[in-house]
Amino acid sequence: EDQVTQSPEALRLQEGESSSLNCSYTVSGLRGLFWYRQDPGKGPEFLFTLYSAGEEKEKERLKATLTKKESFLHITAPKPEDSATYLCAVQARSGEAGYQKVTFGTGTKLQVIP
Amino acid sequence: GAVVSQHPSWVICKSGTSVKIECRSLDFQATTMFWYRQFPKQSLMLMATSNEGSKATYEQGVEKDKFLINHASLTLSTLTVTSAHPEDSSFYICSARSRRTGGELFFGEGSRLTVL
């Protein structure tokens, strides 16, 4: 069974204090790893897709990296507006041919304090 | 690009009534649409996967007769919660996968259902 574990569950940072969020995964046949941002009462907002180990993607203060077992979301000099829950998801091929399932982690709730 | 619209954003209904939630991909054709349910402080739970023109594939434990999914076109999927009860109150989110992109999902804004 595909598993996605995110840590920490919650993270509180001072504005400007850089840190990383972790996403560990166990899947058979990884097709892609996604990072999303979710604000309270809203649907997740797509951030990045990573396909293979060693790949990196950047967007403003966020940088996502991928290894064969985990992914990191690095936040450099965060601002209060970066406060949100960050979700990691993996796409893998299920038992049925052509059916690719996406499994989500439980997320890391980030709070950036001014 | 890759905008998904979900409607209504919130709905309150009486127990026993049915509620329909629409999910539209506004600027792309969605080969597959997914319906998720999210409880407070929990992650997304996949309910079902629907492909245009075919029957939805439901996850284990999700009642097919309770949660009716119709994917009539490449841009529209609907979720109908039939004979809703208070335990069906939740946040329902749809997502769509584009033919053009690499498989990432684009989400609607979600629909908050409260059953009295």
Coordinates of N, CA and C in Angstrom, one line a residue:
Chain A
E1 N 0.8 -1.2 0.0 CA 0.0 0.0 0.0 C 0.9 1.3 0.0
D2 N 0.5 2.2 -0.8 CA 1.3 3.5 -0.9 C 1.1 4.3 0.4
Q3 N 2.2 4.8 0.8 CA 2.2 5.6 2.1 C 3.0 6.9 1.9
V4 N 2.4 7.9 2.5 CA 3.0 9.3 2.4 C 3.0 9.8 3.9
T5 N 4.2 10.2 4.4 CA 4.3 10.7 5.7 C 4.9 12.0 5.7
Q6 N 4.3 13.0 6.3 CA 4.8 14.4 6.4 C 5.2 14.7 7.8
S7 N 6.3 15.4 7.9 CA 6.8 15.9 9.2 C 7.5 17.3 9.1
P8 N 7.4 18.1 10.1 CA 6.5 17.9 11.3 C 5.1 18.1 11.0
E9 N 4.2 17.8 11.9 CA 2.8 18.1 11.7 C 2.5 19.6 11.7
A10 N 3.2 20.3 12.6 CA 3.1 21.7 12.7 C 4.5 22.3 12.9
L11 N 4.6 23.5 12.3 CA 5.9 24.2 12.4 C 5.6 25.7 12.6
R12 N 6.3 26.3 13.6 CA 6.1 27.7 13.9 C 7.4 28.4 13.7
L13 N 7.5 29.4 12.8 CA 8.7 30.0 12.4 C 8.6 31.5 12.6
Q14 N 9.7 32.2 13.0 CA 9.7 33.6 13.0 C 9.9 34.1 11.5
E15 N 9.4 35.2 11.2 CA 9.6 35.8 9.9 C 11.1 35.8 9.6
G16 N 11.5 35.3 8.4 CA 12.9 35.3 8.1 C 13.7 34.0 8.5
E17 N 13.1 33.2 9.3 CA 13.7 32.0 9.8 C 13.5 30.8 8.8
S18 N 14.5 30.5 8.1 CA 14.4 29.4 7.1 C 14.3 28.0 7.7
S19 N 13.6 27.1 7.0 CA 13.4 25.8 7.5 C 13.0 24.8 6.3
S20 N 12.8 23.6 6.7 CA 12.4 22.6 5.7 C 11.3 21.7 6.2
L21 N 10.4 21.3 5.3 CA 9.3 20.4 5.5 C 9.7 19.1 4.8
N22 N 9.4 18.0 5.5 CA 9.7 16.7 5.0 C 8.5 15.9 4.5
C23 N 8.7 15.1 3.4 CA 7.7 14.2 2.9 C 8.4 12.9 2.6
S24 N 8.1 11.9 3.4 CA 8.7 10.5 3.1 C 7.6 9.7 2.4
Y25 N 8.0 8.9 1.5 CA 7.0 8.1 0.7 C 7.5 6.7 0.5
T26 N 6.5 5.8 0.4 CA 6.7 4.4 0.0 C 5.7 4.1 -1.0
V27 N 6.1 3.9 -2.2 CA 5.2 3.6 -3.3 C 5.9 2.7 -4.3
S28 N 5.1 2.0 -5.0 CA 5.6 1.1 -6.1 C 5.3 1.8 -7.4
G29 N 6.4 2.1 -8.1 CA 6.2 2.8 -9.4 C 5.8 4.2 -9.3
L30 N 6.7 5.1 -8.7 CA 6.4 6.5 -8.6 C 6.3 7.1 -9.9
R31 N 5.2 7.9 -10.1 CA 5.0 8.6 -11.4 C 5.2 10.1 -11.2
G32 N 5.1 10.5 -10.0 CA 5.3 12.0 -9.7 C 5.0 12.3 -8.3
L33 N 5.7 13.3 -7.8 CA 5.4 13.8 -6.4 C 5.0 15.3 -6.5
F34 N 4.0 15.6 -5.8 CA 3.4 16.9 -5.9 C 3.4 17.6 -4.5
W35 N 3.6 18.9 -4.6 CA 3.5 19.8 -3.4 C 2.3 20.7 -3.6
Y36 N 1.5 20.9 -2.6 CA 0.4 21.8 -2.6 C 0.4 22.7 -1.4
R37 N -0.2 23.8 -1.5 CA -0.5 24.7 -0.4 C -2.0 24.8 -0.2
Q38 N -2.4 24.7 1.0 CA -3.8 24.8 1.3 C -4.1 25.8 2.4
D39 N -4.9 26.8 2.1 CA -5.3 27.8 3.1 C -6.6 27.3 3.7
P40 N -7.0 27.7 5.0 CA -8.2 27.2 5.6 C -9.4 27.4 4.8
G41 N -10.3 26.4 4.7 CA -11.5 26.5 3.9 C -11.4 26.7 2.4
K42 N -10.2 26.4 1.9 CA -10.0 26.4 0.5 C -9.4 25.1 -0.1
G43 N -9.5 25.0 -1.4 CA -9.0 23.8 -2.0 C -7.4 24.0 -2.1
P44 N -6.7 22.9 -2.2 CA -5.2 22.9 -2.4 C -4.8 23.7 -3.7
E45 N -3.7 24.4 -3.5 CA -3.2 25.2 -4.6 C -1.9 24.5 -5.1
F46 N -1.8 24.1 -6.3 CA -0.7 23.4 -6.9 C 0.6 24.3 -6.8
L47 N 1.7 23.7 -6.3 CA 3.0 24.3 -6.3 C 4.0 23.7 -7.2
F48 N 4.3 22.4 -7.0 CA 5.4 21.8 -7.8 C 5.0 20.4 -8.1
T49 N 5.7 19.9 -9.2 CA 5.7 18.5 -9.5 C 7.2 18.0 -9.7
L50 N 7.5 16.9 -9.1 CA 8.9 16.4 -9.2 C 8.7 15.0 -9.7
Y51 N 9.6 14.6 -10.6 CA 9.4 13.2 -11.3 C 10.5 12.3 -10.9
S52 N 11.8 12.8 -10.7 CA 12.9 11.8 -10.5 C 13.8 12.3 -9.5
A53 N 14.5 11.4 -8.9 CA 15.5 11.7 -7.8 C 16.5 12.7 -8.3
G54 N 16.8 13.7 -7.5 CA 17.8 14.7 -7.9 C 17.1 16.0 -8.5
E55 N 15.9 15.9 -8.8 CA 15.2 17.0 -9.4 C 14.9 18.1 -8.4
E56 N 14.9 19.3 -8.8 CA 14.7 20.5 -7.9 C 13.8 21.5 -8.7
K57 N 12.9 22.1 -7.9 CA 12.0 23.1 -8.5 C 12.0 24.3 -7.5
E58 N 11.9 25.5 -8.0 CA 11.9 26.7 -7.2 C 10.7 27.6 -7.6
K59 N 10.2 28.3 -6.6 CA 9.2 29.3 -6.8 C 9.2 30.3 -5.7
E60 N 9.7 31.4 -6.0 CA 9.8 32.5 -5.0 C 10.6 32.0 -3.8
R61 N 10.1 31.9 -2.6 CA 10.8 31.5 -1.4 C 10.8 30.0 -1.2
L62 N 10.2 29.3 -2.1 CA 10.0 27.8 -1.9 C 10.9 27.1 -2.9
K63 N 11.5 26.0 -2.4 CA 12.3 25.1 -3.2 C 12.0 23.7 -2.8
A64 N 11.7 22.9 -3.8 CA 11.3 21.5 -3.6 C 12.4 20.6 -4.2
T65 N 12.8 19.5 -3.4 CA 13.8 18.6 -3.9 C 13.3 17.2 -3.7
L66 N 13.9 16.2 -4.4 CA 13.4 14.9 -4.4 C 14.5 13.9 -4.4
T67 N 14.4 12.9 -3.5 CA 15.3 11.7 -3.5 C 14.4 10.5 -3.7
K68 N 15.0 9.3 -3.7 CA 14.3 8.1 -3.9 C 13.3 7.7 -2.8
K69 N 13.5 8.4 -1.6 CA 12.6 8.0 -0.5 C 11.9 9.2 0.1
E70 N 12.3 10.4 -0.2 CA 11.7 11.6 0.4 C 11.8 12.8 -0.5
S71 N 11.0 13.8 -0.1 CA 11.1 15.1 -0.7 C 11.1 16.2 0.4
F72 N 11.8 17.3 0.1 CA 11.9 18.4 1.1 C 11.3 19.6 0.4
L73 N 10.6 20.4 1.2 CA 10.2 21.7 0.8 C 10.9 22.7 1.6
H74 N 11.8 23.4 1.0 CA 12.7 24.4 1.7 C 12.0 25.7 1.6
I75 N 11.9 26.4 2.8 CA 11.3 27.7 2.8 C 12.4 28.7 3.3
T76 N 12.8 29.6 2.4 CA 13.8 30.5 2.7 C 13.2 31.9 3.1
A77 N 13.7 32.4 4.2 CA 13.2 33.7 4.7 C 11.7 33.9 4.6
P78 N 11.0 33.0 5.3 CA 9.5 33.0 5.1 C 8.9 34.3 5.6
K79 N 7.7 34.6 5.0 CA 6.9 35.8 5.4 C 5.6 35.3 6.0
P80 N 4.9 36.1 6.8 CA 3.6 35.7 7.4 C 2.6 35.1 6.3
E81 N 2.7 35.6 5.1 CA 1.7 35.2 4.1 C 2.1 33.8 3.6
D82 N 3.2 33.2 4.0 CA 3.5 31.8 3.7 C 2.8 30.9 4.6
S83 N 2.2 31.4 5.6 CA 1.4 30.5 6.6 C 0.3 29.8 5.9
A84 N 0.3 28.5 6.0 CA -0.7 27.6 5.4 C -0.3 26.2 5.7
T85 N -1.2 25.3 5.3 CA -0.8 23.9 5.4 C -0.3 23.4 4.0
Y86 N 0.9 22.7 4.1 CA 1.5 22.3 2.9 C 1.4 20.8 2.8
L87 N 0.8 20.4 1.7 CA 0.5 19.0 1.4 C 1.4 18.4 0.4
C88 N 1.8 17.1 0.6 CA 2.6 16.4 -0.3 C 1.8 15.2 -0.8
A89 N 1.9 14.9 -2.1 CA 1.1 13.8 -2.7 C 2.0 13.0 -3.7
V90 N 1.8 11.8 -3.8 CA 2.5 11.0 -4.7 C 1.6 10.3 -5.7
Q91 N 2.0 10.2 -6.9 CA 1.2 9.5 -7.9 C 1.9 8.2 -8.3
A92 N 1.2 7.1 -8.2 CA 1.8 5.8 -8.5 C 0.8 5.0 -9.3
R93 N 1.3 4.0 -9.9 CA 0.5 3.1 -10.7 C -0.1 2.1 -9.8
S94 N -1.5 2.0 -9.8 CA -2.1 1.0 -9.0 C -2.1 -0.4 -9.7
G95 N -2.8 -1.3 -9.1 CA -2.9 -2.7 -9.7 C -3.5 -2.7 -11.1
E96 N -4.5 -1.8 -11.3 CA -5.2 -1.8 -12.6 C -4.4 -1.1 -13.6
A97 N -4.2 -1.6 -14.8 CA -3.4 -1.0 -15.8 C -3.9 0.4 -16.2
G98 N -3.0 1.3 -16.2 CA -3.4 2.7 -16.6 C -4.0 3.5 -15.5
Y99 N -4.3 3.0 -14.4 CA -5.0 3.7 -13.3 C -3.9 4.2 -12.4
Q100 N -3.7 5.5 -12.3 CA -2.7 6.1 -11.5 C -3.4 6.8 -10.3
K101 N -3.0 6.3 -9.2 CA -3.7 6.8 -8.0 C -2.8 7.9 -7.3
V102 N -3.4 8.9 -6.7 CA -2.7 9.9 -6.0 C -3.0 9.8 -4.5
T103 N -1.9 9.7 -3.7 CA -2.1 9.5 -2.3 C -1.5 10.8 -1.6
F104 N -2.3 11.3 -0.7 CA -1.9 12.6 0.0 C -1.3 12.2 1.4
G105 N -0.4 13.1 1.8 CA 0.1 13.1 3.2 C -0.9 13.9 4.1
T106 N -0.7 13.9 5.4 CA -1.6 14.7 6.2 C -1.2 16.1 6.4
G107 N -0.1 16.5 5.8 CA 0.2 17.9 5.7 C 1.1 18.4 6.9
T108 N 1.7 19.6 6.6 CA 2.4 20.3 7.7 C 1.8 21.7 7.8
K109 N 1.3 22.0 9.0 CA 0.7 23.3 9.2 C 1.8 24.3 9.6
L110 N 2.1 25.3 8.7 CA 3.1 26.2 8.9 C 2.6 27.6 9.4
Q111 N 3.1 28.1 10.4 CA 2.8 29.4 10.9 C 4.0 30.3 11.0
V112 N 4.0 31.4 10.3 CA 5.1 32.3 10.3 C 4.7 33.6 11.0
I113 N 5.5 33.8 12.1 CA 5.1 34.9 13.0 C 5.9 36.2 12.6
P114 N 5.2 37.3 12.6 CA 5.9 38.6 12.2 C 7.0 38.9 13.2
Chain B
G1 N -3.9 29.6 -16.3 CA -4.5 28.4 -16.8 C -4.7 27.4 -15.7
A2 N -5.4 26.2 -16.1 CA -5.7 25.1 -15.2 C -6.5 25.6 -14.0
V3 N -7.7 26.2 -14.3 CA -8.6 26.6 -13.3 C -9.7 25.7 -13.2
V4 N -10.0 25.3 -11.9 CA -11.2 24.4 -11.6 C -12.1 25.2 -10.8
S5 N -13.4 25.2 -11.2 CA -14.4 25.9 -10.4 C -15.4 24.9 -9.8
Q6 N -15.7 25.1 -8.6 CA -16.6 24.2 -7.8 C -17.7 25.0 -7.3
H7 N -18.9 24.5 -7.4 CA -20.1 25.2 -6.9 C -21.2 24.3 -6.4
P8 N -21.8 24.6 -5.3 CA -21.7 25.8 -4.5 C -20.5 25.7 -3.5
S9 N -20.1 26.8 -3.0 CA -18.9 26.8 -2.1 C -19.4 26.4 -0.7
W10 N -20.7 26.6 -0.4 CA -21.2 26.1 0.9 C -22.7 25.8 0.7
V11 N -23.2 24.8 1.4 CA -24.6 24.5 1.3 C -25.0 23.9 2.7
I12 N -26.2 24.3 3.1 CA -26.8 23.8 4.3 C -28.2 23.2 3.9
C13 N -28.4 21.9 4.3 CA -29.6 21.3 3.9 C -30.2 20.5 5.1
K14 N -31.4 20.1 4.9 CA -32.1 19.3 5.9 C -31.8 17.8 5.7
S15 N -31.8 17.1 6.8 CA -31.5 15.6 6.7 C -32.5 15.0 5.8
G16 N -32.1 14.1 4.9 CA -33.0 13.4 4.0 C -33.0 14.0 2.6
T17 N -32.5 15.2 2.5 CA -32.5 15.8 1.1 C -31.3 15.4 0.4
S18 N -31.3 15.7 -0.9 CA -30.1 15.4 -1.8 C -29.5 16.7 -2.2
V19 N -28.2 16.7 -2.3 CA -27.4 17.9 -2.7 C -26.5 17.6 -3.8
K20 N -26.4 18.5 -4.8 CA -25.6 18.3 -6.0 C -24.5 19.3 -5.9
I21 N -23.2 18.9 -6.2 CA -22.1 19.8 -6.2 C -21.5 19.6 -7.6
E22 N -21.2 20.8 -8.2 CA -20.6 20.8 -9.6 C -19.1 21.1 -9.6
C23 N -18.4 20.5 -10.5 CA -17.0 20.7 -10.7 C -16.7 20.9 -12.1
R24 N -16.2 22.1 -12.5 CA -15.9 22.4 -13.9 C -14.4 22.8 -14.1
S25 N -13.9 22.3 -15.1 CA -12.5 22.7 -15.5 C -12.8 23.8 -16.6
L26 N -12.3 25.0 -16.2 CA -12.7 26.2 -17.0 C -11.8 26.4 -18.3
D27 N -10.6 26.1 -18.2 CA -9.7 26.4 -19.4 C -8.9 25.2 -19.9
F28 N -9.4 24.0 -19.5 CA -8.7 22.8 -20.1 C -9.7 21.6 -20.0
Q29 N -9.4 20.6 -20.8 CA -10.2 19.4 -20.8 C -9.6 18.4 -19.8
A30 N -10.5 18.0 -18.9 CA -10.1 17.1 -17.9 C -10.3 15.6 -18.2
T31 N -9.3 14.9 -18.4 CA -9.5 13.4 -18.7 C -10.0 12.7 -17.6
T32 N -9.6 13.1 -16.4 CA -10.1 12.5 -15.2 C -10.4 13.5 -14.1
M33 N -11.4 13.3 -13.4 CA -11.8 14.1 -12.2 C -11.9 13.3 -11.0
F34 N -11.5 13.9 -9.9 CA -11.5 13.1 -8.6 C -12.3 13.9 -7.6
W35 N -12.9 13.2 -6.7 CA -13.7 13.8 -5.6 C -13.0 13.3 -4.3
Y36 N -12.8 14.3 -3.5 CA -12.2 14.1 -2.2 C -13.1 14.6 -1.1
R37 N -12.9 14.1 0.1 CA -13.6 14.5 1.3 C -12.5 14.9 2.3
Q38 N -12.7 15.9 3.0 CA -11.7 16.3 4.0 C -12.4 16.7 5.3
F39 N -11.9 16.0 6.4 CA -12.4 16.3 7.7 C -11.5 17.3 8.4
P40 N -12.0 18.0 9.4 CA -11.1 19.1 10.0 C -9.8 18.5 10.5
K41 N -8.8 19.2 10.1 CA -7.4 18.9 10.5 C -6.9 17.6 10.0
Q42 N -7.6 17.1 9.0 CA -7.1 15.8 8.3 C -6.8 16.1 6.9
S43 N -6.2 15.1 6.3 CA -5.8 15.2 4.9 C -7.0 14.9 4.0
L44 N -6.7 14.9 2.7 CA -7.7 14.6 1.7 C -7.9 13.1 1.6
M45 N -9.2 12.7 1.6 CA -9.5 11.3 1.4 C -10.2 11.1 0.1
L46 N -9.6 10.3 -0.8 CA -10.2 10.1 -2.1 C -11.4 9.3 -2.0
M47 N -12.5 9.8 -2.6 CA -13.8 9.1 -2.6 C -13.9 8.3 -3.9
A48 N -13.7 9.0 -5.0 CA -13.9 8.3 -6.3 C -13.2 9.0 -7.4
T49 N -13.0 8.2 -8.5 CA -12.3 8.7 -9.7 C -13.3 8.6 -10.8
S50 N -13.4 9.6 -11.6 CA -14.3 9.5 -12.7 C -13.7 9.9 -14.0
N51 N -13.9 9.2 -15.1 CA -13.5 9.5 -16.4 C -14.7 9.8 -17.2
E52 N -14.5 10.7 -18.1 CA -15.6 11.2 -19.0 C -16.3 10.1 -19.7
G53 N -17.6 10.0 -19.6 CA -18.3 9.0 -20.3 C -18.3 7.6 -19.7
S54 N -17.7 7.4 -18.6 CA -17.7 6.0 -18.0 C -18.1 6.1 -16.5
K55 N -18.3 4.9 -16.0 CA -18.7 4.9 -14.6 C -17.6 5.3 -13.7
A56 N -17.9 5.9 -12.5 CA -16.9 6.3 -11.6 C -16.3 5.0 -10.9
T57 N -15.1 5.1 -10.5 CA -14.4 4.1 -9.7 C -14.4 4.6 -8.2
Y58 N -15.0 3.9 -7.3 CA -15.1 4.3 -6.0 C -14.1 3.6 -5.1
E59 N -13.6 4.4 -4.1 CA -12.7 3.8 -3.2 C -13.4 2.9 -2.2
Q60 N -12.6 2.0 -1.6 CA -13.2 1.1 -0.6 C -13.9 1.8 0.5
G61 N -15.1 1.4 0.8 CA -15.8 2.0 2.0 C -16.7 3.2 1.6
V62 N -16.6 3.6 0.3 CA -17.4 4.7 -0.1 C -18.7 4.2 -0.8
E63 N -19.9 4.6 -0.3 CA -21.1 4.0 -0.8 C -21.5 4.6 -2.2
K64 N -21.5 3.8 -3.2 CA -21.8 4.2 -4.6 C -23.2 4.8 -4.7
D65 N -24.2 4.2 -3.9 CA -25.5 4.7 -4.0 C -25.8 6.0 -3.3
K66 N -24.9 6.3 -2.4 CA -25.0 7.5 -1.6 C -24.3 8.7 -2.2
F67 N -23.2 8.4 -2.8 CA -22.4 9.5 -3.5 C -22.4 9.2 -5.0
L68 N -23.4 9.8 -5.7 CA -23.5 9.6 -7.1 C -22.6 10.5 -7.9
I69 N -21.8 10.0 -8.8 CA -20.9 10.8 -9.6 C -21.2 10.7 -11.0
N70 N -21.4 11.8 -11.7 CA -21.6 11.9 -13.1 C -20.5 12.7 -13.8
H71 N -19.9 12.2 -14.8 CA -18.9 12.9 -15.6 C -19.4 13.0 -17.0
A72 N -20.3 13.9 -17.3 CA -21.0 14.0 -18.5 C -20.1 14.5 -19.7
S73 N -19.1 15.3 -19.4 CA -18.3 15.9 -20.4 C -16.9 16.1 -19.9
L74 N -16.0 16.5 -20.8 CA -14.6 16.7 -20.4 C -14.4 17.9 -19.5
T75 N -15.4 18.7 -19.3 CA -15.2 19.8 -18.4 C -16.1 19.8 -17.2
L76 N -17.0 18.8 -17.0 CA -17.9 18.9 -15.9 C -18.1 17.5 -15.3
S77 N -18.0 17.5 -14.0 CA -18.4 16.4 -13.2 C -19.2 16.8 -12.0
T78 N -20.2 16.0 -11.6 CA -21.1 16.3 -10.5 C -21.0 15.2 -9.4
L79 N -21.1 15.7 -8.2 CA -21.3 14.8 -7.1 C -22.6 15.0 -6.4
T80 N -23.4 14.0 -6.3 CA -24.7 14.2 -5.6 C -24.7 13.3 -4.4
V81 N -24.9 14.0 -3.2 CA -25.0 13.3 -2.0 C -26.5 13.0 -1.8
T82 N -26.9 11.8 -1.8 CA -28.3 11.5 -1.7 C -28.7 11.2 -0.3
S83 N -29.9 11.6 0.0 CA -30.5 11.4 1.3 C -29.4 11.7 2.4
A84 N -29.0 12.9 2.4 CA -27.9 13.4 3.3 C -28.3 13.3 4.7
H85 N -27.3 12.9 5.5 CA -27.5 12.9 7.0 C -26.4 13.7 7.6
P86 N -26.5 14.0 8.9 CA -25.5 14.9 9.6 C -24.1 14.3 9.4
E87 N -23.9 13.0 9.4 CA -22.6 12.5 9.3 C -22.0 12.7 7.9
D88 N -22.8 13.1 7.0 CA -22.2 13.5 5.6 C -21.7 14.9 5.6
S89 N -21.9 15.6 6.7 CA -21.4 17.0 6.7 C -19.9 16.9 6.6
S90 N -19.3 17.7 5.7 CA -17.9 17.7 5.5 C -17.5 18.7 4.4
F91 N -16.2 18.7 4.1 CA -15.7 19.6 3.1 C -15.4 18.7 1.9
Y92 N -16.0 18.9 0.8 CA -15.9 18.1 -0.4 C -15.1 18.9 -1.5
I93 N -14.1 18.3 -2.0 CA -13.2 19.0 -2.9 C -13.1 18.2 -4.2
C94 N -13.2 18.8 -5.3 CA -13.0 18.1 -6.6 C -11.6 18.5 -7.2
S95 N -11.1 17.6 -8.0 CA -9.9 18.0 -8.7 C -9.9 17.4 -10.1
A96 N -9.1 18.0 -11.0 CA -9.1 17.5 -12.4 C -7.7 17.4 -12.9
R97 N -7.5 16.4 -13.8 CA -6.2 16.2 -14.4 C -6.3 16.6 -15.8
S98 N -5.4 17.4 -16.3 CA -5.4 17.8 -17.7 C -4.7 16.9 -18.6
R99 N -5.2 16.8 -19.8 CA -4.5 16.0 -20.8 C -3.1 16.6 -21.1
R100 N -3.0 17.9 -21.0 CA -1.8 18.5 -21.5 C -0.6 18.5 -20.5
T101 N -0.9 18.4 -19.2 CA 0.1 18.5 -18.2 C 0.6 17.2 -17.8
G102 N 1.6 17.2 -16.8 CA 2.3 16.0 -16.4 C 1.6 15.1 -15.4
G103 N 0.3 15.3 -15.1 CA -0.4 14.5 -14.2 C -0.7 15.1 -12.9
E104 N -0.3 16.4 -12.7 CA -0.7 17.0 -11.4 C -2.1 17.3 -11.5
L105 N -2.7 17.4 -10.3 CA -4.1 17.7 -10.1 C -4.3 19.2 -9.8
F106 N -5.4 19.7 -10.3 CA -5.8 21.1 -10.0 C -7.1 21.0 -9.3
F107 N -7.2 21.7 -8.2 CA -8.3 21.6 -7.3 C -9.3 22.7 -7.4
G108 N -10.6 22.4 -7.1 CA -11.6 23.4 -7.0 C -11.4 24.0 -5.6
E109 N -12.3 25.0 -5.3 CA -12.2 25.7 -4.0 C -12.9 25.0 -2.9
G110 N -13.5 23.9 -3.2 CA -14.2 23.1 -2.2 C -15.6 23.5 -1.9
S111 N -16.4 22.6 -1.4 CA -17.8 22.8 -1.0 C -18.0 22.4 0.4
R112 N -18.4 23.3 1.3 CA -18.7 22.9 2.7 C -20.2 22.5 2.8
L113 N -20.4 21.3 3.1 CA -21.8 20.8 3.3 C -22.1 20.6 4.7
T114 N -23.2 21.2 5.2 CA -23.7 21.0 6.5 C -25.1 20.5 6.4
V115 N -25.3 19.3 7.0 CA -26.6 18.7 7.0 C -27.2 18.8 8.4
L116 N -28.4 19.4 8.5 CA -29.0 19.6 9.8 C -29.8 18.5 10.3

